[in-house]
mmCIF file of C-alpha atoms in Angstrom:
data_model
loop_
_atom_site.group_PDB
_atom_site.id
_atom_site.type_symbol
_atom_site.label_atom_id
_atom_site.label_comp_id
_atom_site.label_asym_id
_atom_site.label_seq_id
_atom_site.Cartn_x
_atom_site.Cartn_y
_atom_site.Cartn_z
ATOM 1 C CA MET A 1 40.094 157.929 99.231
ATOM 2 C CA LYS A 2 42.025 158.944 96.119
ATOM 3 C CA LEU A 3 38.784 159.823 94.307
ATOM 4 C CA TRP A 4 37.988 162.431 96.991
ATOM 5 C CA ILE A 5 41.306 164.302 96.730
ATOM 6 C CA TYR A 6 40.496 166.368 93.642
ATOM 7 C CA PRO A 7 36.969 167.434 94.745
ATOM 8 C CA LEU A 8 38.433 168.449 98.109
ATOM 9 C CA MET A 9 41.072 170.534 96.319
ATOM 10 C CA VAL A 10 38.329 172.404 94.443
ATOM 11 C CA VAL A 11 36.431 172.972 97.699
ATOM 12 C CA PHE A 12 39.582 174.269 99.412
ATOM 13 C CA ALA A 13 40.383 176.626 96.527
ATOM 14 C CA ALA A 14 36.824 177.986 96.556
ATOM 15 C CA SER A 15 37.056 178.389 100.342
ATOM 16 C CA CYS A 16 40.102 180.614 99.847
ATOM 17 C CA TYR A 17 38.022 182.876 97.588
ATOM 18 C CA GLY A 18 35.478 183.128 100.385
ATOM 19 C CA THR A 19 37.949 185.042 102.563
ATOM 20 C CA LEU A 20 38.576 187.818 100.034
ATOM 21 C CA SER A 21 35.486 189.963 100.638
ATOM 22 C CA THR A 22 36.319 190.253 104.330
ATOM 23 C CA MET A 23 39.916 191.260 103.609
ATOM 24 C CA VAL A 24 38.733 193.883 101.108
ATOM 25 C CA LYS A 25 36.362 195.238 103.766
ATOM 26 C CA LEU A 26 39.276 195.391 106.215
ATOM 27 C CA ALA A 27 41.288 197.381 103.649
ATOM 28 C CA ILE A 28 38.396 199.805 103.144
ATOM 29 C CA GLY A 29 38.095 200.183 106.918
ATOM 30 C CA GLN A 30 41.759 201.217 107.019
ATOM 31 C CA GLY A 31 41.212 203.973 104.447
ATOM 32 C CA TYR A 32 42.031 202.212 101.184
ATOM 33 C CA THR A 33 39.661 201.924 98.240
ATOM 34 C CA ALA A 34 38.311 198.602 96.979
ATOM 35 C CA SER A 35 40.230 199.199 93.744
ATOM 36 C CA GLU A 36 43.507 199.586 95.657
ATOM 37 C CA ALA A 37 42.822 196.397 97.622
ATOM 38 C CA VAL A 38 42.052 194.409 94.451
ATOM 39 C CA SER A 39 45.147 195.813 92.752
ATOM 40 C CA SER A 40 47.315 194.748 95.691
ATOM 41 C CA GLN A 41 45.837 191.244 95.424
ATOM 42 C CA TYR A 42 46.826 190.761 91.789
ATOM 43 C CA ILE A 43 50.155 192.589 91.903
ATOM 44 C CA VAL A 44 51.371 190.839 95.064
ATOM 45 C CA GLY A 45 49.902 187.562 93.752
ATOM 46 C CA PHE A 46 52.059 187.819 90.645
ATOM 47 C CA LEU A 47 55.152 188.677 92.690
ATOM 48 C CA LEU A 48 54.541 185.623 94.894
ATOM 49 C CA ALA A 49 54.123 183.443 91.776
ATOM 50 C CA LEU A 50 57.382 184.853 90.407
ATOM 51 C CA VAL A 51 59.259 184.019 93.632
ATOM 52 C CA ILE A 52 57.808 180.483 93.662
ATOM 53 C CA TYR A 53 58.824 179.995 90.041
ATOM 54 C CA MET A 54 62.376 181.304 90.552
ATOM 55 C CA VAL A 55 62.913 179.101 93.611
ATOM 56 C CA THR A 56 61.464 175.892 92.130
ATOM 57 C CA GLN A 57 62.161 176.126 88.386
ATOM 58 C CA ARG A 58 65.271 178.288 88.002
ATOM 59 C CA LYS A 59 64.903 178.788 84.257
ATOM 60 C CA ILE A 60 63.397 181.276 81.825
ATOM 61 C CA PRO A 61 59.615 180.640 81.599
ATOM 62 C CA ARG A 62 58.218 179.728 78.186
ATOM 63 C CA LEU A 63 54.656 179.612 76.901
ATOM 64 C CA TYR A 64 55.104 176.423 74.868
ATOM 65 C CA GLY A 65 52.038 175.829 72.683
ATOM 66 C CA GLY A 66 49.254 176.851 75.066
ATOM 67 C CA PHE A 67 49.277 180.634 74.649
ATOM 68 C CA LYS A 68 45.547 180.902 73.899
ATOM 69 C CA ILE A 69 44.536 178.874 76.971
ATOM 70 C CA ILE A 70 46.886 180.789 79.274
ATOM 71 C CA LEU A 71 45.777 184.146 77.846
ATOM 72 C CA LEU A 72 42.097 183.338 78.371
ATOM 73 C CA ALA A 73 42.742 182.019 81.887
ATOM 74 C CA GLY A 74 44.553 185.220 82.823
ATOM 75 C CA ILE A 75 41.881 187.428 81.270
ATOM 76 C CA PHE A 76 38.972 185.692 82.986
ATOM 77 C CA THR A 77 40.837 185.621 86.301
ATOM 78 C CA ALA A 78 41.191 189.398 86.085
ATOM 79 C CA THR A 79 37.761 190.264 84.661
ATOM 80 C CA THR A 80 36.020 188.353 87.455
ATOM 81 C CA GLY A 81 37.657 190.618 90.028
ATOM 82 C CA ILE A 82 37.066 193.769 87.956
ATOM 83 C CA VAL A 83 33.359 193.345 87.207
ATOM 84 C CA TYR A 84 32.511 191.940 90.638
ATOM 85 C CA GLY A 85 34.121 194.996 92.200
ATOM 86 C CA GLN A 86 31.915 197.167 89.979
ATOM 87 C CA ALA A 87 28.833 195.168 90.971
ATOM 88 C CA LEU A 88 29.530 195.936 94.634
ATOM 89 C CA ILE A 89 29.263 199.652 93.841
ATOM 90 C CA TYR A 90 25.639 199.344 92.705
ATOM 91 C CA LEU A 91 24.352 196.297 94.614
ATOM 92 C CA PRO A 92 24.060 195.448 98.299
ATOM 93 C CA ALA A 93 26.816 192.988 99.200
ATOM 94 C CA SER A 94 24.330 190.178 99.840
ATOM 95 C CA LEU A 95 22.659 190.606 96.457
ATOM 96 C CA ALA A 96 26.025 190.869 94.680
ATOM 97 C CA VAL A 97 26.964 187.480 96.158
ATOM 98 C CA VAL A 98 23.733 185.949 94.859
ATOM 99 C CA MET A 99 24.427 187.349 91.383
ATOM 100 C CA LEU A 100 27.979 185.981 91.443
ATOM 101 C CA PHE A 101 26.675 182.576 92.492
ATOM 102 C CA GLN A 102 24.816 182.217 89.237
ATOM 103 C CA PHE A 103 28.124 180.686 88.115
ATOM 104 C CA THR A 104 26.888 177.369 89.531
ATOM 105 C CA TRP A 105 24.289 176.847 86.797
ATOM 106 C CA ILE A 106 26.143 178.882 84.143
ATOM 107 C CA GLY A 107 29.247 176.711 84.601
ATOM 108 C CA THR A 108 27.146 173.560 84.292
ATOM 109 C CA LEU A 109 25.463 174.944 81.166
ATOM 110 C CA ILE A 110 28.816 175.787 79.558
ATOM 111 C CA ASP A 111 30.161 172.325 80.376
ATOM 112 C CA CYS A 112 27.038 170.711 78.846
ATOM 113 C CA ILE A 113 27.420 172.794 75.666
ATOM 114 C CA ILE A 114 31.124 171.985 75.331
ATOM 115 C CA ARG A 115 30.610 168.275 75.942
ATOM 116 C CA LYS A 116 27.304 168.168 73.977
ATOM 117 C CA ARG A 117 25.408 166.511 76.789
ATOM 118 C CA LEU A 118 22.405 167.062 79.039
ATOM 119 C CA PRO A 119 22.894 167.810 82.760
ATOM 120 C CA SER A 120 22.659 164.733 84.951
ATOM 121 C CA ARG A 121 19.834 164.270 87.440
ATOM 122 C CA ALA A 122 22.295 164.786 90.321
ATOM 123 C CA GLU A 123 23.485 168.090 88.822
ATOM 124 C CA VAL A 124 19.928 169.418 88.369
ATOM 125 C CA ILE A 125 18.908 168.470 91.918
ATOM 126 C CA SER A 126 22.105 169.996 93.283
ATOM 127 C CA LEU A 127 21.598 173.302 91.435
ATOM 128 C CA VAL A 128 18.037 173.666 92.733
ATOM 129 C CA ILE A 129 19.203 173.008 96.300
ATOM 130 C CA LEU A 130 22.154 175.397 95.930
ATOM 131 C CA PHE A 131 19.940 178.211 94.669
ATOM 132 C CA ALA A 132 17.588 177.848 97.639
ATOM 133 C CA GLY A 133 20.506 177.662 100.070
ATOM 134 C CA THR A 134 22.177 180.717 98.520
ATOM 135 C CA LEU A 135 19.087 182.885 99.005
ATOM 136 C CA LEU A 136 18.985 181.938 102.691
ATOM 137 C CA ALA A 137 22.737 182.062 103.386
ATOM 138 C CA ALA A 138 23.227 185.443 101.707
ATOM 139 C CA GLY A 139 20.320 186.943 103.672
ATOM 140 C CA VAL A 140 18.636 188.558 100.656
ATOM 141 C CA LEU A 141 15.025 187.686 101.496
ATOM 142 C CA ASP A 142 14.573 191.019 103.281
ATOM 143 C CA VAL A 143 16.513 193.148 100.750
ATOM 144 C CA ASP A 144 14.574 195.938 99.005
ATOM 145 C CA LEU A 145 15.152 195.525 95.268
ATOM 146 C CA SER A 146 13.435 198.763 94.248
ATOM 147 C CA GLY A 147 15.690 201.500 93.015
ATOM 148 C CA ILE A 148 18.694 199.272 92.320
ATOM 149 C CA ASP A 149 20.737 200.553 89.368
ATOM 150 C CA TRP A 150 20.511 198.291 86.299
ATOM 151 C CA ARG A 151 24.308 198.380 86.026
ATOM 152 C CA GLY A 152 24.542 196.368 89.234
ATOM 153 C CA TRP A 153 22.565 193.501 87.683
ATOM 154 C CA VAL A 154 24.707 193.606 84.538
ATOM 155 C CA TYR A 155 28.028 193.653 86.393
ATOM 156 C CA GLY A 156 26.893 190.926 88.790
ATOM 157 C CA PHE A 157 25.800 188.637 85.992
ATOM 158 C CA ALA A 158 28.999 189.412 84.060
ATOM 159 C CA ALA A 159 31.048 188.347 87.110
ATOM 160 C CA ALA A 160 29.195 185.022 87.186
ATOM 161 C CA ILE A 161 29.814 184.443 83.472
ATOM 162 C CA SER A 162 33.493 185.363 83.813
ATOM 163 C CA PHE A 163 34.010 183.002 86.767
ATOM 164 C CA SER A 164 32.220 180.201 84.899
ATOM 165 C CA LEU A 165 34.383 180.673 81.813
ATOM 166 C CA ASN A 166 37.499 180.709 83.973
ATOM 167 C CA MET A 167 36.447 177.440 85.596
ATOM 168 C CA ASN A 168 35.926 175.774 82.233
ATOM 169 C CA ILE A 169 39.217 177.125 80.852
ATOM 170 C CA ASN A 170 40.923 175.393 83.782
ATOM 171 C CA THR A 171 39.649 172.040 82.490
ATOM 172 C CA LYS A 172 42.061 172.426 79.575
ATOM 173 C CA GLN A 173 45.625 171.358 80.213
ATOM 174 C CA VAL A 174 48.659 172.707 78.362
ATOM 175 C CA GLU A 175 50.950 169.962 77.173
ATOM 176 C CA GLY A 176 54.518 170.362 78.416
ATOM 177 C CA MET A 177 53.673 173.105 80.936
ATOM 178 C CA ASN A 178 53.783 172.366 84.656
ATOM 179 C CA THR A 179 51.461 173.961 87.200
ATOM 180 C CA THR A 180 54.037 176.431 88.548
ATOM 181 C CA THR A 181 54.752 177.840 85.081
ATOM 182 C CA ARG A 182 51.049 178.130 84.344
ATOM 183 C CA LEU A 183 50.503 179.920 87.649
ATOM 184 C CA LEU A 184 53.221 182.431 86.746
ATOM 185 C CA TRP A 185 51.810 183.264 83.305
ATOM 186 C CA VAL A 186 48.171 183.417 84.401
ATOM 187 C CA SER A 187 48.975 185.685 87.351
ATOM 188 C CA PHE A 188 51.157 187.886 85.101
ATOM 189 C CA ILE A 189 48.385 188.395 82.522
ATOM 190 C CA ALA A 190 45.821 189.005 85.266
ATOM 191 C CA ALA A 191 48.112 191.541 86.967
ATOM 192 C CA LEU A 192 48.568 193.396 83.662
ATOM 193 C CA MET A 193 44.812 193.695 83.172
ATOM 194 C CA ILE A 194 44.221 194.783 86.749
ATOM 195 C CA SER A 195 46.978 197.386 86.403
ATOM 196 C CA VAL A 196 45.197 198.874 83.391
ATOM 197 C CA PHE A 197 41.646 198.922 84.829
ATOM 198 C CA GLN A 198 42.187 199.350 88.589
ATOM 199 C CA SER A 199 44.814 201.256 90.620
ATOM 200 C CA PRO A 200 48.362 200.588 89.356
ATOM 201 C CA GLU A 201 49.545 203.817 90.977
ATOM 202 C CA ILE A 202 49.852 202.013 94.315
ATOM 203 C CA MET A 203 53.144 200.627 92.979
ATOM 204 C CA TRP A 204 54.798 204.027 92.599
ATOM 205 C CA ASN A 205 52.941 206.247 95.097
ATOM 206 C CA GLY A 206 54.126 204.043 97.974
ATOM 207 C CA LYS A 207 50.716 202.791 99.136
ATOM 208 C CA LEU A 208 51.445 199.160 98.237
ATOM 209 C CA PHE A 209 54.411 199.179 100.579
ATOM 210 C CA THR A 210 52.606 200.607 103.579
ATOM 211 C CA GLU A 211 52.532 197.980 106.304
ATOM 212 C CA SER A 212 48.771 197.429 106.434
ATOM 213 C CA LEU A 213 48.134 197.218 102.669
ATOM 214 C CA LEU A 214 51.205 195.067 102.125
ATOM 215 C CA TYR A 215 50.031 192.540 104.708
ATOM 216 C CA LEU A 216 46.527 192.545 103.265
ATOM 217 C CA GLY A 217 47.995 192.243 99.767
ATOM 218 C CA LEU A 218 49.974 189.199 100.864
ATOM 219 C CA GLY A 219 46.814 187.601 102.231
ATOM 220 C CA LEU A 220 44.779 188.522 99.169
ATOM 221 C CA GLY A 221 47.519 187.387 96.797
ATOM 222 C CA LEU A 222 48.004 184.059 98.551
ATOM 223 C CA LEU A 223 44.317 183.227 99.047
ATOM 224 C CA GLY A 224 43.008 184.935 95.913
ATOM 225 C CA ILE A 225 45.698 184.056 93.353
ATOM 226 C CA ILE A 226 48.311 181.483 94.371
ATOM 227 C CA ILE A 227 46.306 178.750 96.116
ATOM 228 C CA PRO A 228 43.094 178.905 94.000
ATOM 229 C CA ILE A 229 44.852 178.953 90.633
ATOM 230 C CA TYR A 230 47.293 176.226 91.670
ATOM 231 C CA PHE A 231 44.588 173.936 93.013
ATOM 232 C CA PHE A 232 42.094 174.609 90.225
ATOM 233 C CA VAL A 233 44.696 173.863 87.540
ATOM 234 C CA ILE A 234 45.422 170.496 89.164
ATOM 235 C CA ALA A 235 41.914 169.458 90.229
ATOM 236 C CA VAL A 236 39.394 170.893 87.742
ATOM 237 C CA PRO A 237 40.548 168.719 84.786
ATOM 238 C CA LYS A 238 40.031 165.666 87.010
ATOM 239 C CA VAL A 239 36.660 166.741 88.393
ATOM 240 C CA GLY A 240 35.145 168.457 85.345
ATOM 241 C CA GLY A 241 33.846 171.975 84.811
ATOM 242 C CA ALA A 242 30.236 171.280 85.848
ATOM 243 C CA VAL A 243 30.968 169.561 89.162
ATOM 244 C CA SER A 244 33.776 172.058 89.905
ATOM 245 C CA SER A 245 31.321 174.957 89.484
ATOM 246 C CA ILE A 246 28.940 173.305 91.935
ATOM 247 C CA LEU A 247 31.703 172.540 94.445
ATOM 248 C CA SER A 248 32.847 176.165 94.254
ATOM 249 C CA ALA A 249 29.611 177.117 95.996
ATOM 250 C CA MET A 250 31.666 176.541 99.165
ATOM 251 C CA GLU A 251 32.837 180.128 98.690
ATOM 252 C CA LEU A 252 29.592 181.541 100.101
ATOM 253 C CA PRO A 253 29.471 179.631 103.430
ATOM 254 C CA VAL A 254 33.120 180.506 104.028
ATOM 255 C CA ALA A 255 32.496 184.171 103.164
ATOM 256 C CA VAL A 256 29.618 184.315 105.643
ATOM 257 C CA MET A 257 31.533 182.562 108.425
ATOM 258 C CA VAL A 258 34.711 184.646 107.988
ATOM 259 C CA SER A 259 32.708 187.889 108.052
ATOM 260 C CA VAL A 260 31.049 186.739 111.295
ATOM 261 C CA LEU A 261 34.352 185.762 112.939
ATOM 262 C CA VAL A 262 36.481 188.693 111.750
ATOM 263 C CA LEU A 263 33.996 191.529 111.244
ATOM 264 C CA SER A 264 31.532 190.431 113.950
ATOM 265 C CA GLU A 265 28.649 190.568 111.475
ATOM 266 C CA ALA A 266 25.320 189.119 112.589
ATOM 267 C CA LEU A 267 24.440 185.537 111.663
ATOM 268 C CA THR A 268 20.779 184.503 111.594
ATOM 269 C CA TRP A 269 19.324 181.020 111.872
ATOM 270 C CA LEU A 270 18.070 181.339 108.288
ATOM 271 C CA GLN A 271 21.665 181.872 107.156
ATOM 272 C CA VAL A 272 22.824 178.832 109.141
ATOM 273 C CA ILE A 273 20.105 176.735 107.499
ATOM 274 C CA GLY A 274 21.112 178.143 104.107
ATOM 275 C CA ILE A 275 24.753 177.171 104.670
ATOM 276 C CA LEU A 276 23.733 173.617 105.599
ATOM 277 C CA ILE A 277 21.555 173.406 102.482
ATOM 278 C CA ILE A 278 24.481 174.551 100.318
ATOM 279 C CA LEU A 279 26.748 171.888 101.831
ATOM 280 C CA ILE A 280 24.129 169.219 101.061
ATOM 281 C CA GLY A 281 23.701 170.506 97.510
ATOM 282 C CA MET A 282 27.460 170.418 96.921
ATOM 283 C CA CYS A 283 27.762 166.800 98.024
ATOM 284 C CA ILE A 284 25.098 165.332 95.708
ATOM 285 C CA PRO A 285 26.925 165.508 92.323
ATOM 286 C CA THR A 286 30.281 164.700 93.927
ATOM 287 C CA ILE A 287 29.006 161.519 95.561
ATOM 288 C CA ALA A 288 27.216 160.518 92.350
ATOM 289 C CA ASP A 289 30.389 161.110 90.291
ATOM 290 C CA ILE A 290 32.598 159.158 92.705
ATOM 291 C CA ARG A 291 30.175 156.223 92.764
ATOM 292 C CA ARG A 292 30.173 156.197 88.959
ATOM 293 C CA LYS A 293 33.980 156.127 88.866
ATOM 294 C CA GLN A 294 34.103 153.366 91.491
ATOM 295 C CA LYS A 295 31.803 151.237 89.361
ATOM 296 C CA GLN A 296 34.033 151.829 86.331
ATOM 297 C CA GLN A 297 37.093 150.732 88.306
ATOM 298 C CA LYS A 298 35.569 147.467 89.513
ATOM 299 C CA PRO A 299 37.104 144.507 87.673
ATOM 300 C CA ILE A 300 34.739 142.497 85.523
ATOM 301 C CA VAL A 301 34.657 138.893 86.786
#
């Protein structure tokens, strides 16, 4: 059972990300811009991390010797949100999701390059299954691709690369730094970047403190910053960057289901089949990895 804990943590963190698109749509429906919603996510996320740190640590935070890792983690956390938001301007939402989900194979590729290895058979099979399931679950088979601005493709692919790099950065631990301190610094750096490139004015024009945006910001900050970063920092080093990227495909099924439940969006049988295919594809490398570890733990008689 212990071997399943860390993969489940990655799946849960990715599931939290799957709720964000619906909350951003709710914010837009209430008259806010996507930029304002994303800004509230990162600003409130940092404030929540600060409160958690003050309550649990009660000391001045230090960077120790892992400044480069923390800086990169914060940057890639922020750039993923920035470029994906830009992709949504030029691409249909379903196609933007498919572009983002290229992180599954990009993350595996990066992990193979870093570790100087070839992808395992289970990883290759899983990626093929995930790609097929993503096309069905996102409902892009009937999307007209003519006339789509080239910037949408670039921003979508950039979001996938950024998320993949962030996942692999999370495989690196910082000696002497606990998870709560890392969460504080990463969220702080991400909030700074978002404040520069998005809508920092919500802090002083009063919009952040309106009841609706504040509640949405709390949800976005908790599910888009606090829980994912905390769980990824703990679990990804144990699971590995490649398998973590594949497990993070759980974001799409959750995004589809939340949009159906909250926004009453239509759900086709093809999408249901796609979601089931994604779940199968996610399980293949995880089961193979756990079986390998179980064999390693068996005592030699």
